[in-house]
Amino acid sequence: QSVLTQPPSASGTPGLRVTISCSGSSSNIGSNTVNWYQQLPGTAPKLLIYSNNQRPSGVPDRFSGSKSGTSASLAISGLQSEDEADYYCAAWDDSLDGLGVVFGGGTKLTVL
Amino acid sequence: QVQLQESGPGLVKPSGTLSLTCAVSGDSISDDNWWSWVRQPPGKGLEWIGEIFHTGGSNCNLSLKSRVTMSVDKSKNQFSLKLSSVTAADTAVYFCARFRVVAITTQGSFMGWEKHFDFWGQGALVTVSS
């Protein structure tokens, strides 16, 4: 059971836009920044979005992130077949149960 | 470009100790970054194990804390993980990663910390089985 909640799956057709949600609480998303990671099959996760909405160098501007309160979203516009991957949200958690990084359970994106 | 490479036994017996090392290149382990371990059981999601600073300071997932030991070897520019009393539930791909911690400031005022994993190793599959 993951601390952050994501839908297990999402899908979209090439060229269209898809969003993936991530829900947390006041001790993680509510008080810290959110990051998103993309994991292609058989590979290590790759940083996609950091600090809620910042893209590392080399990440296309088709990918965007947002945060509001205790929830965050990843949007992918102009969907491409190579976007088919697992996507994870993550944030630092300041709860009394222990400091550390918490992840969402991951969303498997299928490009139809 | 920062690169990380995990190494260690791919098979560990139940009740034994899992040992992994992460060699870092392209960055000094003594710089102002934290160095982390994340694992992923087959077909499942990511789980943060812990992080260590070059001074030896560390944070660890409470659920694993009693079994985890992390260390840094500055002379070899690498860091290590030991997980004791392993069971089949510890079978996973283990990733090492650089954990970037940056102060967020607005007009000179400190607003908090931005923390994220920016570079990852390729991962090492460790199977716990007799």
PDB file of N, CA, C and O in Angstrom, chain A residues 7-68:
ATOM      1  N   PRO A   7      -3.663   6.312  -9.984  1.00  0.00           N
ATOM      2  CA  PRO A   7      -4.448   5.286 -10.676  1.00  0.00           C
ATOM      3  C   PRO A   7      -3.488   4.238 -11.231  1.00  0.00           C
ATOM      4  O   PRO A   7      -2.399   4.580 -11.695  1.00  0.00           O
ATOM      5  N   PRO A   8      -3.843   2.967 -11.177  1.00  0.00           N
ATOM      6  CA  PRO A   8      -2.921   1.929 -11.656  1.00  0.00           C
ATOM      7  C   PRO A   8      -2.681   1.967 -13.157  1.00  0.00           C
ATOM      8  O   PRO A   8      -1.637   1.514 -13.615  1.00  0.00           O
ATOM      9  N   SER A   9      -3.638   2.514 -13.900  1.00  0.00           N
ATOM     10  CA  SER A   9      -3.465   2.540 -15.346  1.00  0.00           C
ATOM     11  C   SER A   9      -4.073   3.796 -15.956  1.00  0.00           C
ATOM     12  O   SER A   9      -4.946   4.440 -15.351  1.00  0.00           O
ATOM     13  N   ALA A  10      -3.569   4.125 -17.129  1.00  0.00           N
ATOM     14  CA  ALA A  10      -4.091   5.236 -17.922  1.00  0.00           C
ATOM     15  C   ALA A  10      -3.818   4.897 -19.385  1.00  0.00           C
ATOM     16  O   ALA A  10      -2.907   4.107 -19.687  1.00  0.00           O
ATOM     17  N   SER A  11      -4.603   5.499 -20.260  1.00  0.00           N
ATOM     18  CA  SER A  11      -4.376   5.242 -21.676  1.00  0.00           C
ATOM     19  C   SER A  11      -4.784   6.450 -22.505  1.00  0.00           C
ATOM     20  O   SER A  11      -5.550   7.311 -22.050  1.00  0.00           O
ATOM     21  N   GLY A  12      -4.266   6.498 -23.706  1.00  0.00           N
ATOM     22  CA  GLY A  12      -4.611   7.576 -24.611  1.00  0.00           C
ATOM     23  C   GLY A  12      -4.163   7.250 -26.016  1.00  0.00           C
ATOM     24  O   GLY A  12      -3.328   6.355 -26.231  1.00  0.00           O
ATOM     25  N   THR A  13      -4.727   7.960 -26.959  1.00  0.00           N
ATOM     26  CA  THR A  13      -4.360   7.737 -28.353  1.00  0.00           C
ATOM     27  C   THR A  13      -3.277   8.729 -28.763  1.00  0.00           C
ATOM     28  O   THR A  13      -3.189   9.830 -28.208  1.00  0.00           O
ATOM     29  N   PRO A  14      -2.444   8.340 -29.721  1.00  0.00           N
ATOM     30  CA  PRO A  14      -1.361   9.232 -30.158  1.00  0.00           C
ATOM     31  C   PRO A  14      -1.867  10.614 -30.543  1.00  0.00           C
ATOM     32  O   PRO A  14      -2.903  10.753 -31.202  1.00  0.00           O
ATOM     33  N   GLY A  15      -1.118  11.623 -30.087  1.00  0.00           N
ATOM     34  CA  GLY A  15      -1.463  13.001 -30.404  1.00  0.00           C
ATOM     35  C   GLY A  15      -2.342  13.684 -29.382  1.00  0.00           C
ATOM     36  O   GLY A  15      -2.391  14.919 -29.334  1.00  0.00           O
ATOM     37  N   LEU A  16      -3.030  12.894 -28.570  1.00  0.00           N
ATOM     38  CA  LEU A  16      -3.927  13.491 -27.588  1.00  0.00           C
ATOM     39  C   LEU A  16      -3.225  13.719 -26.251  1.00  0.00           C
ATOM     40  O   LEU A  16      -2.019  13.529 -26.134  1.00  0.00           O
ATOM     41  N   ARG A  17      -3.985  14.180 -25.277  1.00  0.00           N
ATOM     42  CA  ARG A  17      -3.436  14.540 -23.975  1.00  0.00           C
ATOM     43  C   ARG A  17      -3.954  13.600 -22.903  1.00  0.00           C
ATOM     44  O   ARG A  17      -5.126  13.210 -22.922  1.00  0.00           O
ATOM     45  N   VAL A  18      -3.075  13.226 -21.992  1.00  0.00           N
ATOM     46  CA  VAL A  18      -3.472  12.379 -20.876  1.00  0.00           C
ATOM     47  C   VAL A  18      -2.931  12.981 -19.585  1.00  0.00           C
ATOM     48  O   VAL A  18      -1.872  13.618 -19.587  1.00  0.00           O
ATOM     49  N   THR A  19      -3.685  12.813 -18.507  1.00  0.00           N
ATOM     50  CA  THR A  19      -3.208  13.282 -17.205  1.00  0.00           C
ATOM     51  C   THR A  19      -3.202  12.128 -16.211  1.00  0.00           C
ATOM     52  O   THR A  19      -4.041  11.224 -16.280  1.00  0.00           O
ATOM     53  N   ILE A  20      -2.245  12.171 -15.310  1.00  0.00           N
ATOM     54  CA  ILE A  20      -2.110  11.173 -14.251  1.00  0.00           C
ATOM     55  C   ILE A  20      -2.124  11.908 -12.925  1.00  0.00           C
ATOM     56  O   ILE A  20      -1.354  12.858 -12.730  1.00  0.00           O
ATOM     57  N   SER A  21      -2.984  11.473 -12.024  1.00  0.00           N
ATOM     58  CA  SER A  21      -3.112  12.149 -10.735  1.00  0.00           C
ATOM     59  C   SER A  21      -2.295  11.460  -9.658  1.00  0.00           C
ATOM     60  O   SER A  21      -1.932  10.281  -9.765  1.00  0.00           O
ATOM     61  N   CYS A  22      -2.027  12.218  -8.605  1.00  0.00           N
ATOM     62  CA  CYS A  22      -1.250  11.711  -7.469  1.00  0.00           C
ATOM     63  C   CYS A  22      -1.790  12.398  -6.218  1.00  0.00           C
ATOM     64  O   CYS A  22      -1.731  13.626  -6.116  1.00  0.00           O
ATOM     65  N   SER A  23      -2.321  11.611  -5.317  1.00  0.00           N
ATOM     66  CA  SER A  23      -2.931  12.171  -4.112  1.00  0.00           C
ATOM     67  C   SER A  23      -2.134  11.795  -2.867  1.00  0.00           C
ATOM     68  O   SER A  23      -1.736  10.646  -2.708  1.00  0.00           O
ATOM     69  N   GLY A  24      -1.926  12.788  -2.006  1.00  0.00           N
ATOM     70  CA  GLY A  24      -1.156  12.543  -0.787  1.00  0.00           C
ATOM     71  C   GLY A  24      -1.811  13.168   0.427  1.00  0.00           C
ATOM     72  O   GLY A  24      -3.044  13.166   0.537  1.00  0.00           O
ATOM     73  N   SER A  25      -0.989  13.701   1.308  1.00  0.00           N
ATOM     74  CA  SER A  25      -1.499  14.295   2.541  1.00  0.00           C
ATOM     75  C   SER A  25      -0.677  15.525   2.917  1.00  0.00           C
ATOM     76  O   SER A  25       0.261  15.898   2.210  1.00  0.00           O
ATOM     77  N   SER A  26      -1.037  16.119   4.038  1.00  0.00           N
ATOM     78  CA  SER A  26      -0.374  17.349   4.456  1.00  0.00           C
ATOM     79  C   SER A  26       1.103  17.140   4.801  1.00  0.00           C
ATOM     80  O   SER A  26       1.896  18.078   4.743  1.00  0.00           O
ATOM     81  N   SER A  27       1.479  15.910   5.157  1.00  0.00           N
ATOM     82  CA  SER A  27       2.861  15.666   5.558  1.00  0.00           C
ATOM     83  C   SER A  27       3.786  15.405   4.370  1.00  0.00           C
ATOM     84  O   SER A  27       5.006  15.402   4.519  1.00  0.00           O
ATOM     85  N   ASN A  28       3.222  15.178   3.194  1.00  0.00           N
ATOM     86  CA  ASN A  28       4.085  14.952   2.036  1.00  0.00           C
ATOM     87  C   ASN A  28       3.798  15.989   0.949  1.00  0.00           C
ATOM     88  O   ASN A  28       4.420  17.056   0.925  1.00  0.00           O
ATOM     89  N   ILE A  29       2.851  15.738   0.082  1.00  0.00           N
ATOM     90  CA  ILE A  29       2.585  16.681  -1.005  1.00  0.00           C
ATOM     91  C   ILE A  29       2.170  18.045  -0.467  1.00  0.00           C
ATOM     92  O   ILE A  29       2.539  19.083  -1.027  1.00  0.00           O
ATOM     93  N   GLY A  30       1.426  18.044   0.618  1.00  0.00           N
ATOM     94  CA  GLY A  30       0.941  19.309   1.172  1.00  0.00           C
ATOM     95  C   GLY A  30       2.022  20.236   1.679  1.00  0.00           C
ATOM     96  O   GLY A  30       1.804  21.440   1.789  1.00  0.00           O
ATOM     97  N   SER A  31       3.200  19.704   1.978  1.00  0.00           N
ATOM     98  CA  SER A  31       4.251  20.538   2.534  1.00  0.00           C
ATOM     99  C   SER A  31       5.598  20.387   1.843  1.00  0.00           C
ATOM    100  O   SER A  31       6.582  21.009   2.263  1.00  0.00           O
ATOM    101  N   ASN A  32       5.649  19.598   0.800  1.00  0.00           N
ATOM    102  CA  ASN A  32       6.900  19.421   0.051  1.00  0.00           C
ATOM    103  C   ASN A  32       6.634  19.373  -1.444  1.00  0.00           C
ATOM    104  O   ASN A  32       5.498  19.178  -1.879  1.00  0.00           O
ATOM    105  N   THR A  33       7.706  19.519  -2.215  1.00  0.00           N
ATOM    106  CA  THR A  33       7.540  19.505  -3.665  1.00  0.00           C
ATOM    107  C   THR A  33       7.358  18.076  -4.179  1.00  0.00           C
ATOM    108  O   THR A  33       7.718  17.111  -3.516  1.00  0.00           O
ATOM    109  N   VAL A  34       6.780  17.988  -5.369  1.00  0.00           N
ATOM    110  CA  VAL A  34       6.470  16.693  -5.980  1.00  0.00           C
ATOM    111  C   VAL A  34       7.375  16.463  -7.194  1.00  0.00           C
ATOM    112  O   VAL A  34       7.669  17.388  -7.957  1.00  0.00           O
ATOM    113  N   ASN A  35       7.804  15.231  -7.329  1.00  0.00           N
ATOM    114  CA  ASN A  35       8.612  14.835  -8.484  1.00  0.00           C
ATOM    115  C   ASN A  35       7.916  13.698  -9.226  1.00  0.00           C
ATOM    116  O   ASN A  35       7.150  12.937  -8.625  1.00  0.00           O
ATOM    117  N   TRP A  36       8.196  13.596 -10.497  1.00  0.00           N
ATOM    118  CA  TRP A  36       7.648  12.524 -11.320  1.00  0.00           C
ATOM    119  C   TRP A  36       8.795  11.788 -12.019  1.00  0.00           C
ATOM    120  O   TRP A  36       9.740  12.406 -12.505  1.00  0.00           O
ATOM    121  N   TYR A  37       8.679  10.485 -12.060  1.00  0.00           N
ATOM    122  CA  TYR A  37       9.686   9.635 -12.703  1.00  0.00           C
ATOM    123  C   TYR A  37       9.020   8.774 -13.759  1.00  0.00           C
ATOM    124  O   TYR A  37       7.913   8.273 -13.559  1.00  0.00           O
ATOM    125  N   GLN A  38       9.717   8.603 -14.859  1.00  0.00           N
ATOM    126  CA  GLN A  38       9.263   7.738 -15.935  1.00  0.00           C
ATOM    127  C   GLN A  38      10.138   6.491 -15.955  1.00  0.00           C
ATOM    128  O   GLN A  38      11.366   6.595 -15.911  1.00  0.00           O
ATOM    129  N   GLN A  39       9.505   5.335 -16.001  1.00  0.00           N
ATOM    130  CA  GLN A  39      10.269   4.093 -16.058  1.00  0.00           C
ATOM    131  C   GLN A  39       9.847   3.291 -17.278  1.00  0.00           C
ATOM    132  O   GLN A  39       8.753   2.716 -17.314  1.00  0.00           O
ATOM    133  N   LEU A  40      10.697   3.261 -18.261  1.00  0.00           N
ATOM    134  CA  LEU A  40      10.469   2.441 -19.443  1.00  0.00           C
ATOM    135  C   LEU A  40      10.727   0.985 -19.064  1.00  0.00           C
ATOM    136  O   LEU A  40      11.496   0.700 -18.137  1.00  0.00           O
ATOM    137  N   PRO A  41      10.099   0.038 -19.774  1.00  0.00           N
ATOM    138  CA  PRO A  41      10.245  -1.381 -19.419  1.00  0.00           C
ATOM    139  C   PRO A  41      11.702  -1.820 -19.327  1.00  0.00           C
ATOM    140  O   PRO A  41      12.494  -1.563 -20.226  1.00  0.00           O
ATOM    141  N   GLY A  42      12.046  -2.449 -18.224  1.00  0.00           N
ATOM    142  CA  GLY A  42      13.380  -3.006 -18.044  1.00  0.00           C
ATOM    143  C   GLY A  42      14.479  -2.003 -17.787  1.00  0.00           C
ATOM    144  O   GLY A  42      15.666  -2.355 -17.848  1.00  0.00           O
ATOM    145  N   THR A  43      14.108  -0.761 -17.477  1.00  0.00           N
ATOM    146  CA  THR A  43      15.133   0.253 -17.250  1.00  0.00           C
ATOM    147  C   THR A  43      14.955   0.920 -15.892  1.00  0.00           C
ATOM    148  O   THR A  43      13.946   0.723 -15.212  1.00  0.00           O
ATOM    149  N   ALA A  44      15.929   1.727 -15.511  1.00  0.00           N
ATOM    150  CA  ALA A  44      15.839   2.474 -14.264  1.00  0.00           C
ATOM    151  C   ALA A  44      14.890   3.654 -14.423  1.00  0.00           C
ATOM    152  O   ALA A  44      14.692   4.158 -15.546  1.00  0.00           O
ATOM    153  N   PRO A  45      14.293   4.113 -13.342  1.00  0.00           N
ATOM    154  CA  PRO A  45      13.479   5.332 -13.418  1.00  0.00           C
ATOM    155  C   PRO A  45      14.311   6.508 -13.903  1.00  0.00           C
ATOM    156  O   PRO A  45      15.530   6.567 -13.696  1.00  0.00           O
ATOM    157  N   LYS A  46      13.615   7.443 -14.535  1.00  0.00           N
ATOM    158  CA  LYS A  46      14.268   8.646 -15.040  1.00  0.00           C
ATOM    159  C   LYS A  46      13.488   9.857 -14.523  1.00  0.00           C
ATOM    160  O   LYS A  46      12.253   9.858 -14.559  1.00  0.00           O
ATOM    161  N   LEU A  47      14.210  10.862 -14.037  1.00  0.00           N
ATOM    162  CA  LEU A  47      13.549  12.072 -13.541  1.00  0.00           C
ATOM    163  C   LEU A  47      12.850  12.792 -14.694  1.00  0.00           C
ATOM    164  O   LEU A  47      13.492  13.153 -15.691  1.00  0.00           O
ATOM    165  N   LEU A  48      11.558  13.034 -14.532  1.00  0.00           N
ATOM    166  CA  LEU A  48      10.757  13.658 -15.581  1.00  0.00           C
ATOM    167  C   LEU A  48      10.357  15.084 -15.195  1.00  0.00           C
ATOM    168  O   LEU A  48      10.428  16.004 -16.009  1.00  0.00           O
ATOM    169  N   ILE A  49       9.922  15.255 -13.963  1.00  0.00           N
ATOM    170  CA  ILE A  49       9.501  16.551 -13.431  1.00  0.00           C
ATOM    171  C   ILE A  49      10.026  16.653 -12.001  1.00  0.00           C
ATOM    172  O   ILE A  49       9.897  15.693 -11.237  1.00  0.00           O
ATOM    173  N   TYR A  50      10.589  17.792 -11.634  1.00  0.00           N
ATOM    174  CA  TYR A  50      10.986  18.011 -10.253  1.00  0.00           C
ATOM    175  C   TYR A  50      10.423  19.355  -9.773  1.00  0.00           C
ATOM    176  O   TYR A  50      10.005  20.181 -10.605  1.00  0.00           O
ATOM    177  N   SER A  51      10.389  19.539  -8.477  1.00  0.00           N
ATOM    178  CA  SER A  51       9.874  20.780  -7.904  1.00  0.00           C
ATOM    179  C   SER A  51       8.495  21.135  -8.467  1.00  0.00           C
ATOM    180  O   SER A  51       8.260  22.288  -8.866  1.00  0.00           O
ATOM    181  N   ASN A  52       7.631  20.160  -8.524  1.00  0.00           N
ATOM    182  CA  ASN A  52       6.230  20.285  -8.958  1.00  0.00           C
ATOM    183  C   ASN A  52       6.048  20.449 -10.466  1.00  0.00           C
ATOM    184  O   ASN A  52       5.159  19.840 -11.072  1.00  0.00           O
ATOM    185  N   ASN A  53       6.851  21.305 -11.090  1.00  0.00           N
ATOM    186  CA  ASN A  53       6.574  21.645 -12.487  1.00  0.00           C
ATOM    187  C   ASN A  53       7.826  21.955 -13.314  1.00  0.00           C
ATOM    188  O   ASN A  53       7.717  22.535 -14.400  1.00  0.00           O
ATOM    189  N   GLN A  54       8.990  21.582 -12.826  1.00  0.00           N
ATOM    190  CA  GLN A  54      10.225  21.872 -13.551  1.00  0.00           C
ATOM    191  C   GLN A  54      10.692  20.658 -14.340  1.00  0.00           C
ATOM    192  O   GLN A  54      10.682  19.541 -13.843  1.00  0.00           O
ATOM    193  N   ARG A  55      11.121  20.900 -15.564  1.00  0.00           N
ATOM    194  CA  ARG A  55      11.627  19.825 -16.412  1.00  0.00           C
ATOM    195  C   ARG A  55      13.140  19.844 -16.448  1.00  0.00           C
ATOM    196  O   ARG A  55      13.736  20.890 -16.740  1.00  0.00           O
ATOM    197  N   PRO A  56      13.776  18.700 -16.185  1.00  0.00           N
ATOM    198  CA  PRO A  56      15.237  18.634 -16.372  1.00  0.00           C
ATOM    199  C   PRO A  56      15.579  18.849 -17.834  1.00  0.00           C
ATOM    200  O   PRO A  56      14.742  18.642 -18.725  1.00  0.00           O
ATOM    201  N   SER A  57      16.809  19.233 -18.075  1.00  0.00           N
ATOM    202  CA  SER A  57      17.272  19.405 -19.448  1.00  0.00           C
ATOM    203  C   SER A  57      17.060  18.107 -20.233  1.00  0.00           C
ATOM    204  O   SER A  57      17.367  17.019 -19.748  1.00  0.00           O
ATOM    205  N   GLY A  58      16.511  18.243 -21.427  1.00  0.00           N
ATOM    206  CA  GLY A  58      16.313  17.077 -22.283  1.00  0.00           C
ATOM    207  C   GLY A  58      14.913  16.486 -22.230  1.00  0.00           C
ATOM    208  O   GLY A  58      14.555  15.676 -23.087  1.00  0.00           O
ATOM    209  N   VAL A  59      14.124  16.868 -21.254  1.00  0.00           N
ATOM    210  CA  VAL A  59      12.736  16.376 -21.179  1.00  0.00           C
ATOM    211  C   VAL A  59      11.855  17.287 -22.026  1.00  0.00           C
ATOM    212  O   VAL A  59      11.847  18.502 -21.828  1.00  0.00           O
ATOM    213  N   PRO A  60      11.128  16.701 -22.977  1.00  0.00           N
ATOM    214  CA  PRO A  60      10.295  17.522 -23.877  1.00  0.00           C
ATOM    215  C   PRO A  60       9.240  18.317 -23.113  1.00  0.00           C
ATOM    216  O   PRO A  60       8.751  17.882 -22.065  1.00  0.00           O
ATOM    217  N   ASP A  61       8.872  19.477 -23.675  1.00  0.00           N
ATOM    218  CA  ASP A  61       7.869  20.307 -23.008  1.00  0.00           C
ATOM    219  C   ASP A  61       6.454  19.752 -23.163  1.00  0.00           C
ATOM    220  O   ASP A  61       5.488  20.365 -22.719  1.00  0.00           O
ATOM    221  N   ARG A  62       6.343  18.578 -23.774  1.00  0.00           N
ATOM    222  CA  ARG A  62       5.051  17.882 -23.801  1.00  0.00           C
ATOM    223  C   ARG A  62       4.665  17.400 -22.405  1.00  0.00           C
ATOM    224  O   ARG A  62       3.495  17.126 -22.136  1.00  0.00           O
ATOM    225  N   PHE A  63       5.677  17.287 -21.547  1.00  0.00           N
ATOM    226  CA  PHE A  63       5.452  16.833 -20.187  1.00  0.00           C
ATOM    227  C   PHE A  63       5.360  18.045 -19.257  1.00  0.00           C
ATOM    228  O   PHE A  63       6.214  18.928 -19.298  1.00  0.00           O
ATOM    229  N   SER A  64       4.311  18.080 -18.442  1.00  0.00           N
ATOM    230  CA  SER A  64       4.163  19.183 -17.501  1.00  0.00           C
ATOM    231  C   SER A  64       3.585  18.674 -16.194  1.00  0.00           C
ATOM    232  O   SER A  64       2.867  17.666 -16.158  1.00  0.00           O
ATOM    233  N   GLY A  65       3.928  19.366 -15.114  1.00  0.00           N
ATOM    234  CA  GLY A  65       3.452  18.969 -13.806  1.00  0.00           C
ATOM    235  C   GLY A  65       2.797  20.128 -13.091  1.00  0.00           C
ATOM    236  O   GLY A  65       3.099  21.300 -13.352  1.00  0.00           O
ATOM    237  N   SER A  66       1.879  19.790 -12.177  1.00  0.00           N
ATOM    238  CA  SER A  66       1.226  20.808 -11.376  1.00  0.00           C
ATOM    239  C   SER A  66       0.912  20.236 -10.012  1.00  0.00           C
ATOM    240  O   SER A  66       0.899  19.012  -9.814  1.00  0.00           O
ATOM    241  N   LYS A  67       0.697  21.151  -9.065  1.00  0.00           N
ATOM    242  CA  LYS A  67       0.370  20.724  -7.702  1.00  0.00           C
ATOM    243  C   LYS A  67      -0.631  21.707  -7.117  1.00  0.00           C
ATOM    244  O   LYS A  67      -0.551  22.916  -7.331  1.00  0.00           O
ATOM    245  N   SER A  68      -1.580  21.143  -6.363  1.00  0.00           N
ATOM    246  CA  SER A  68      -2.556  21.972  -5.672  1.00  0.00           C
ATOM    247  C   SER A  68      -2.912  21.279  -4.356  1.00  0.00           C
ATOM    248  O   SER A  68      -3.434  20.165  -4.367  1.00  0.00           O
TER     249      SER A  68
END
